[in-house]
Short mmCIF file of N, CA and C in Angstrom, two decimals:
data_model
loop_
_atom_site.label_atom_id
_atom_site.label_comp_id
_atom_site.label_asym_id
_atom_site.label_seq_id
_atom_site.Cartn_x
_atom_site.Cartn_y
_atom_site.Cartn_z
N GLN M 1386 -15.69 2.01 -9.61
CA GLN M 1386 -14.51 1.19 -9.50
C GLN M 1386 -13.34 2.04 -9.03
N VAL M 1387 -12.39 1.38 -8.38
CA VAL M 1387 -11.20 2.05 -7.85
C VAL M 1387 -9.98 1.33 -8.39
N GLN M 1388 -9.08 2.08 -8.97
CA GLN M 1388 -7.82 1.51 -9.47
C GLN M 1388 -6.68 2.03 -8.62
N LEU M 1389 -5.74 1.14 -8.31
CA LEU M 1389 -4.54 1.51 -7.53
C LEU M 1389 -3.31 1.19 -8.37
N VAL M 1390 -2.39 2.14 -8.44
CA VAL M 1390 -1.16 1.95 -9.20
C VAL M 1390 0.03 2.26 -8.29
N GLU M 1391 0.89 1.26 -8.08
CA GLU M 1391 2.08 1.44 -7.25
C GLU M 1391 3.27 1.85 -8.12
N SER M 1392 4.22 2.49 -7.49
CA SER M 1392 5.49 2.82 -8.13
C SER M 1392 6.55 2.97 -7.06
N GLY M 1393 7.81 2.97 -7.49
CA GLY M 1393 8.91 3.25 -6.57
C GLY M 1393 9.73 2.05 -6.16
N GLY M 1394 9.37 0.85 -6.60
CA GLY M 1394 10.16 -0.32 -6.26
C GLY M 1394 11.49 -0.31 -7.01
N GLY M 1395 12.34 -1.27 -6.65
CA GLY M 1395 13.62 -1.36 -7.33
C GLY M 1395 14.60 -2.20 -6.55
N LEU M 1396 15.86 -2.08 -6.96
CA LEU M 1396 16.96 -2.83 -6.33
C LEU M 1396 17.78 -1.87 -5.47
N VAL M 1397 18.04 -2.27 -4.24
CA VAL M 1397 18.80 -1.42 -3.32
C VAL M 1397 19.69 -2.30 -2.45
N GLN M 1398 20.79 -1.76 -2.02
CA GLN M 1398 21.67 -2.50 -1.12
C GLN M 1398 21.14 -2.47 0.31
N ALA M 1399 21.52 -3.47 1.08
CA ALA M 1399 21.12 -3.51 2.49
C ALA M 1399 21.55 -2.22 3.18
N GLY M 1400 20.65 -1.69 4.00
CA GLY M 1400 20.90 -0.42 4.67
C GLY M 1400 20.38 0.78 3.92
N GLY M 1401 19.98 0.57 2.67
CA GLY M 1401 19.48 1.66 1.86
C GLY M 1401 18.02 1.95 2.10
N SER M 1402 17.49 2.87 1.27
CA SER M 1402 16.10 3.32 1.42
C SER M 1402 15.39 3.31 0.08
N LEU M 1403 14.09 3.16 0.14
CA LEU M 1403 13.20 3.29 -1.01
C LEU M 1403 11.90 3.91 -0.53
N ARG M 1404 11.23 4.59 -1.44
CA ARG M 1404 9.92 5.15 -1.14
C ARG M 1404 8.92 4.64 -2.17
N LEU M 1405 7.93 3.94 -1.70
CA LEU M 1405 6.87 3.45 -2.57
C LEU M 1405 5.69 4.42 -2.56
N SER M 1406 5.03 4.52 -3.71
CA SER M 1406 3.83 5.34 -3.82
C SER M 1406 2.71 4.49 -4.39
N CYS M 1407 1.49 4.84 -4.04
CA CYS M 1407 0.32 4.14 -4.56
C CYS M 1407 -0.79 5.16 -4.74
N ALA M 1408 -1.18 5.38 -5.97
CA ALA M 1408 -2.19 6.37 -6.30
C ALA M 1408 -3.50 5.70 -6.66
N ALA M 1409 -4.57 6.18 -6.05
CA ALA M 1409 -5.91 5.65 -6.32
C ALA M 1409 -6.64 6.55 -7.30
N SER M 1410 -7.38 5.94 -8.21
CA SER M 1410 -8.16 6.71 -9.17
C SER M 1410 -9.51 6.04 -9.39
N GLY M 1411 -10.43 6.79 -9.99
CA GLY M 1411 -11.78 6.28 -10.24
C GLY M 1411 -12.79 7.27 -9.72
N SER M 1412 -14.02 6.86 -9.70
CA SER M 1412 -15.10 7.73 -9.24
C SER M 1412 -15.22 7.60 -7.72
N ILE M 1413 -14.24 8.15 -7.05
CA ILE M 1413 -14.08 7.96 -5.61
C ILE M 1413 -14.79 9.06 -4.83
N PHE M 1414 -15.58 8.65 -3.85
CA PHE M 1414 -16.19 9.61 -2.94
C PHE M 1414 -15.31 9.82 -1.71
N SER M 1415 -14.78 8.74 -1.19
CA SER M 1415 -13.91 8.84 -0.01
C SER M 1415 -13.07 7.58 0.09
N ILE M 1416 -11.91 7.74 0.73
CA ILE M 1416 -11.03 6.60 0.99
C ILE M 1416 -10.82 6.50 2.49
N ASN M 1417 -11.08 5.36 3.04
CA ASN M 1417 -10.89 5.16 4.47
C ASN M 1417 -9.48 4.63 4.71
N ALA M 1418 -9.33 3.41 5.14
CA ALA M 1418 -8.00 2.89 5.41
C ALA M 1418 -7.25 2.59 4.13
N MET M 1419 -5.96 2.80 4.17
CA MET M 1419 -5.05 2.42 3.10
C MET M 1419 -3.90 1.65 3.75
N GLY M 1420 -3.32 0.74 2.97
CA GLY M 1420 -2.27 -0.04 3.58
C GLY M 1420 -1.35 -0.69 2.58
N TRP M 1421 -0.33 -1.34 3.12
CA TRP M 1421 0.65 -2.06 2.32
C TRP M 1421 0.78 -3.49 2.84
N TYR M 1422 0.89 -4.40 1.89
CA TYR M 1422 1.17 -5.81 2.16
C TYR M 1422 2.41 -6.16 1.34
N ARG M 1423 3.01 -7.29 1.68
CA ARG M 1423 4.13 -7.76 0.88
C ARG M 1423 4.11 -9.29 0.81
N GLN M 1424 4.68 -9.79 -0.27
CA GLN M 1424 4.74 -11.23 -0.47
C GLN M 1424 6.12 -11.61 -0.98
N ALA M 1425 6.84 -12.34 -0.15
CA ALA M 1425 8.16 -12.82 -0.52
C ALA M 1425 8.02 -14.14 -1.28
N PRO M 1426 9.02 -14.50 -2.06
CA PRO M 1426 8.95 -15.75 -2.83
C PRO M 1426 8.69 -16.95 -1.93
N GLY M 1427 7.69 -17.75 -2.29
CA GLY M 1427 7.39 -18.95 -1.54
C GLY M 1427 6.65 -18.72 -0.24
N LYS M 1428 6.25 -17.48 0.04
CA LYS M 1428 5.56 -17.17 1.29
C LYS M 1428 4.20 -16.55 1.01
N GLN M 1429 3.37 -16.56 2.05
CA GLN M 1429 2.06 -15.93 1.92
C GLN M 1429 2.19 -14.42 2.00
N ARG M 1430 1.21 -13.75 1.44
CA ARG M 1430 1.16 -12.29 1.53
C ARG M 1430 0.96 -11.91 3.00
N GLU M 1431 1.70 -10.93 3.46
CA GLU M 1431 1.61 -10.51 4.86
C GLU M 1431 1.37 -9.01 4.96
N TRP M 1432 0.57 -8.64 5.94
CA TRP M 1432 0.29 -7.25 6.19
C TRP M 1432 1.55 -6.56 6.69
N THR M 1433 1.78 -5.32 6.22
CA THR M 1433 3.00 -4.60 6.56
C THR M 1433 2.71 -3.31 7.32
N ALA M 1434 1.79 -2.50 6.82
CA ALA M 1434 1.50 -1.22 7.45
C ALA M 1434 0.13 -0.74 7.00
N ALA M 1435 -0.51 0.09 7.83
CA ALA M 1435 -1.81 0.64 7.48
C ALA M 1435 -1.96 2.03 8.08
N ILE M 1436 -2.81 2.82 7.42
CA ILE M 1436 -3.10 4.17 7.91
C ILE M 1436 -4.59 4.43 7.71
N THR M 1437 -5.24 4.93 8.75
CA THR M 1437 -6.67 5.19 8.66
C THR M 1437 -6.93 6.53 7.99
N GLY M 1438 -8.19 6.81 7.72
CA GLY M 1438 -8.54 8.10 7.15
C GLY M 1438 -8.17 9.25 8.07
N GLY M 1439 -8.15 8.99 9.37
CA GLY M 1439 -7.79 10.02 10.33
C GLY M 1439 -6.31 10.13 10.59
N GLY M 1440 -5.53 9.25 9.98
CA GLY M 1440 -4.07 9.34 10.09
C GLY M 1440 -3.43 8.42 11.11
N SER M 1441 -4.20 7.57 11.77
CA SER M 1441 -3.62 6.62 12.71
C SER M 1441 -2.85 5.55 11.94
N ARG M 1442 -1.68 5.19 12.46
CA ARG M 1442 -0.78 4.28 11.74
C ARG M 1442 -0.49 3.05 12.57
N ASN M 1443 -0.35 1.95 11.88
CA ASN M 1443 0.06 0.70 12.53
C ASN M 1443 1.03 -0.03 11.63
N TYR M 1444 1.95 -0.77 12.27
CA TYR M 1444 3.00 -1.45 11.55
C TYR M 1444 3.17 -2.88 12.04
N ALA M 1445 3.58 -3.76 11.14
CA ALA M 1445 4.01 -5.09 11.55
C ALA M 1445 5.29 -4.94 12.37
N ASP M 1446 5.49 -5.85 13.31
CA ASP M 1446 6.67 -5.78 14.17
C ASP M 1446 7.96 -5.82 13.35
N SER M 1447 7.93 -6.54 12.24
CA SER M 1447 9.14 -6.73 11.43
C SER M 1447 9.63 -5.43 10.78
N VAL M 1448 8.76 -4.43 10.66
CA VAL M 1448 9.16 -3.18 9.99
C VAL M 1448 9.07 -1.97 10.90
N LYS M 1449 8.57 -2.16 12.12
CA LYS M 1449 8.39 -1.04 13.04
C LYS M 1449 9.72 -0.36 13.31
N GLY M 1450 9.74 0.96 13.23
CA GLY M 1450 10.95 1.72 13.44
C GLY M 1450 11.78 1.93 12.19
N ARG M 1451 11.48 1.20 11.13
CA ARG M 1451 12.23 1.35 9.86
C ARG M 1451 11.35 1.90 8.74
N PHE M 1452 10.09 1.52 8.74
CA PHE M 1452 9.17 1.94 7.69
C PHE M 1452 8.21 3.00 8.23
N THR M 1453 7.81 3.92 7.35
CA THR M 1453 6.83 4.94 7.72
C THR M 1453 5.77 5.02 6.63
N ILE M 1454 4.51 4.88 7.03
CA ILE M 1454 3.41 5.01 6.08
C ILE M 1454 2.81 6.40 6.23
N SER M 1455 2.44 6.99 5.11
CA SER M 1455 1.81 8.31 5.12
C SER M 1455 0.85 8.40 3.95
N ARG M 1456 0.03 9.44 3.94
CA ARG M 1456 -0.92 9.60 2.84
C ARG M 1456 -1.14 11.06 2.55
N ASP M 1457 -1.51 11.30 1.29
CA ASP M 1457 -1.88 12.63 0.84
C ASP M 1457 -3.32 12.52 0.36
N ASN M 1458 -4.25 12.95 1.17
CA ASN M 1458 -5.67 12.77 0.83
C ASN M 1458 -6.07 13.57 -0.41
N ALA M 1459 -5.44 14.69 -0.62
CA ALA M 1459 -5.77 15.51 -1.80
C ALA M 1459 -5.40 14.79 -3.09
N LYS M 1460 -4.39 13.92 -3.01
CA LYS M 1460 -3.94 13.18 -4.19
C LYS M 1460 -4.39 11.72 -4.18
N ASN M 1461 -5.16 11.33 -3.15
CA ASN M 1461 -5.59 9.92 -3.01
C ASN M 1461 -4.40 8.98 -3.13
N THR M 1462 -3.34 9.32 -2.45
CA THR M 1462 -2.09 8.57 -2.57
C THR M 1462 -1.57 8.17 -1.19
N VAL M 1463 -1.05 6.96 -1.11
CA VAL M 1463 -0.41 6.47 0.10
C VAL M 1463 1.05 6.18 -0.22
N TYR M 1464 1.90 6.42 0.76
CA TYR M 1464 3.34 6.23 0.59
C TYR M 1464 3.86 5.25 1.63
N LEU M 1465 4.98 4.61 1.30
CA LEU M 1465 5.69 3.79 2.27
C LEU M 1465 7.17 4.13 2.16
N GLN M 1466 7.68 4.84 3.15
CA GLN M 1466 9.10 5.15 3.21
C GLN M 1466 9.79 4.01 3.93
N MET M 1467 10.73 3.38 3.25
CA MET M 1467 11.41 2.22 3.80
C MET M 1467 12.89 2.55 3.99
N ASN M 1468 13.32 2.54 5.24
CA ASN M 1468 14.71 2.83 5.58
C ASN M 1468 15.37 1.60 6.19
N SER M 1469 16.69 1.61 6.24
CA SER M 1469 17.45 0.50 6.84
C SER M 1469 16.97 -0.84 6.30
N LEU M 1470 16.87 -0.91 5.00
CA LEU M 1470 16.33 -2.11 4.36
C LEU M 1470 17.25 -3.31 4.58
N LYS M 1471 16.61 -4.47 4.71
CA LYS M 1471 17.31 -5.72 4.93
C LYS M 1471 16.99 -6.69 3.79
N PRO M 1472 17.85 -7.67 3.55
CA PRO M 1472 17.53 -8.65 2.49
C PRO M 1472 16.18 -9.33 2.71
N GLU M 1473 15.78 -9.52 3.95
CA GLU M 1473 14.49 -10.16 4.22
C GLU M 1473 13.30 -9.26 3.91
N ASP M 1474 13.54 -8.02 3.55
CA ASP M 1474 12.46 -7.14 3.08
C ASP M 1474 12.16 -7.35 1.60
N THR M 1475 12.96 -8.17 0.94
CA THR M 1475 12.74 -8.45 -0.47
C THR M 1475 11.37 -9.11 -0.67
N ALA M 1476 10.56 -8.51 -1.53
CA ALA M 1476 9.20 -9.00 -1.75
C ALA M 1476 8.54 -8.15 -2.83
N VAL M 1477 7.38 -8.62 -3.27
CA VAL M 1477 6.50 -7.78 -4.05
C VAL M 1477 5.59 -7.05 -3.06
N TYR M 1478 5.54 -5.74 -3.18
CA TYR M 1478 4.75 -4.92 -2.27
C TYR M 1478 3.46 -4.49 -2.96
N TYR M 1479 2.35 -4.70 -2.26
CA TYR M 1479 1.03 -4.37 -2.77
C TYR M 1479 0.37 -3.34 -1.87
N CYS M 1480 -0.30 -2.37 -2.47
CA CYS M 1480 -1.10 -1.47 -1.65
C CYS M 1480 -2.56 -1.86 -1.77
N ASN M 1481 -3.32 -1.49 -0.76
CA ASN M 1481 -4.75 -1.67 -0.84
C ASN M 1481 -5.47 -0.49 -0.21
N ALA M 1482 -6.73 -0.36 -0.56
CA ALA M 1482 -7.51 0.78 -0.07
C ALA M 1482 -8.96 0.37 0.09
N ASP M 1483 -9.56 0.87 1.15
CA ASP M 1483 -10.99 0.72 1.37
C ASP M 1483 -11.64 2.05 1.01
N ALA M 1484 -12.44 2.04 -0.04
CA ALA M 1484 -12.98 3.29 -0.56
C ALA M 1484 -14.47 3.18 -0.82
N VAL M 1485 -15.11 4.32 -0.86
CA VAL M 1485 -16.50 4.42 -1.32
C VAL M 1485 -16.44 5.07 -2.70
N ALA M 1486 -16.98 4.38 -3.68
CA ALA M 1486 -16.89 4.87 -5.06
C ALA M 1486 -18.15 4.52 -5.83
N TRP M 1487 -18.27 5.14 -6.99
CA TRP M 1487 -19.43 4.88 -7.85
C TRP M 1487 -19.22 3.56 -8.59
N ASP M 1488 -20.23 2.71 -8.55
CA ASP M 1488 -20.20 1.42 -9.24
C ASP M 1488 -21.11 1.51 -10.45
N SER M 1489 -20.53 1.58 -11.63
CA SER M 1489 -21.34 1.76 -12.84
C SER M 1489 -22.19 0.53 -13.15
N SER M 1490 -21.80 -0.63 -12.66
CA SER M 1490 -22.57 -1.84 -12.96
C SER M 1490 -23.88 -1.88 -12.19
N SER M 1491 -23.88 -1.35 -10.99
CA SER M 1491 -25.09 -1.33 -10.18
C SER M 1491 -25.72 0.06 -10.13
N TRP M 1492 -25.03 1.00 -10.74
CA TRP M 1492 -25.49 2.40 -10.78
C TRP M 1492 -25.77 2.91 -9.37
N SER M 1493 -24.78 2.68 -8.52
CA SER M 1493 -24.91 3.14 -7.14
C SER M 1493 -23.52 3.29 -6.53
N ARG M 1494 -23.45 3.94 -5.40
CA ARG M 1494 -22.19 4.03 -4.69
C ARG M 1494 -22.09 2.86 -3.73
N ARG M 1495 -20.90 2.33 -3.59
CA ARG M 1495 -20.71 1.22 -2.68
C ARG M 1495 -19.27 1.17 -2.21
N ASP M 1496 -19.04 0.27 -1.26
CA ASP M 1496 -17.70 0.08 -0.72
C ASP M 1496 -16.87 -0.80 -1.66
N PHE M 1497 -15.61 -0.43 -1.81
CA PHE M 1497 -14.66 -1.22 -2.58
C PHE M 1497 -13.44 -1.50 -1.70
N ARG M 1498 -12.93 -2.71 -1.79
CA ARG M 1498 -11.58 -2.99 -1.29
C ARG M 1498 -10.75 -3.32 -2.53
N SER M 1499 -9.80 -2.47 -2.84
CA SER M 1499 -9.05 -2.59 -4.08
C SER M 1499 -7.58 -2.87 -3.80
N TRP M 1500 -6.94 -3.50 -4.78
CA TRP M 1500 -5.52 -3.85 -4.67
C TRP M 1500 -4.77 -3.33 -5.88
N GLY M 1501 -3.53 -2.95 -5.66
CA GLY M 1501 -2.66 -2.60 -6.76
C GLY M 1501 -2.05 -3.85 -7.38
N GLN M 1502 -1.28 -3.64 -8.44
CA GLN M 1502 -0.70 -4.75 -9.18
C GLN M 1502 0.61 -5.24 -8.56
N GLY M 1503 1.16 -4.48 -7.63
CA GLY M 1503 2.39 -4.87 -6.97
C GLY M 1503 3.62 -4.23 -7.58
N THR M 1504 4.62 -3.99 -6.74
CA THR M 1504 5.90 -3.47 -7.20
C THR M 1504 7.01 -4.24 -6.49
N GLN M 1505 8.02 -4.62 -7.25
CA GLN M 1505 9.08 -5.47 -6.71
C GLN M 1505 10.10 -4.63 -5.95
N VAL M 1506 10.44 -5.09 -4.76
CA VAL M 1506 11.53 -4.51 -3.98
C VAL M 1506 12.55 -5.61 -3.73
N THR M 1507 13.78 -5.37 -4.13
CA THR M 1507 14.85 -6.35 -3.94
C THR M 1507 15.98 -5.69 -3.16
N VAL M 1508 16.36 -6.31 -2.05
CA VAL M 1508 17.43 -5.79 -1.20
C VAL M 1508 18.59 -6.77 -1.25
N SER M 1509 19.72 -6.30 -1.74
CA SER M 1509 20.89 -7.17 -1.85
C SER M 1509 21.77 -7.04 -0.61
N SER M 1510 22.43 -8.14 -0.27
CA SER M 1510 23.28 -8.14 0.94
C SER M 1510 24.70 -7.71 0.63
#
């Protein structure tokens, strides 16, 4: 199993910055892609940014040029640096990861797609 724990959310004024972190734990053999999604009140969850195991990055158009995704493979952690925040960035931010880990229920290694519990980001105008 793979557990993801996010941190770093909070309240910030428009134009400010926040850095989100998401640490993966468990009996992990490898982590491939990691990413961030967000869900604003009354809206569907939307993809925000992703980074592959090789470090290739992609961003939603709404955050391109303002957000930067990075990862520390030694710490199994992904980050989201958010600059020039806007009120429309207000949402619960979730990280996810595609990993190969030990599954104690089947006593074998398998692929997992795991999600964190979410962290609230609120941007005031």
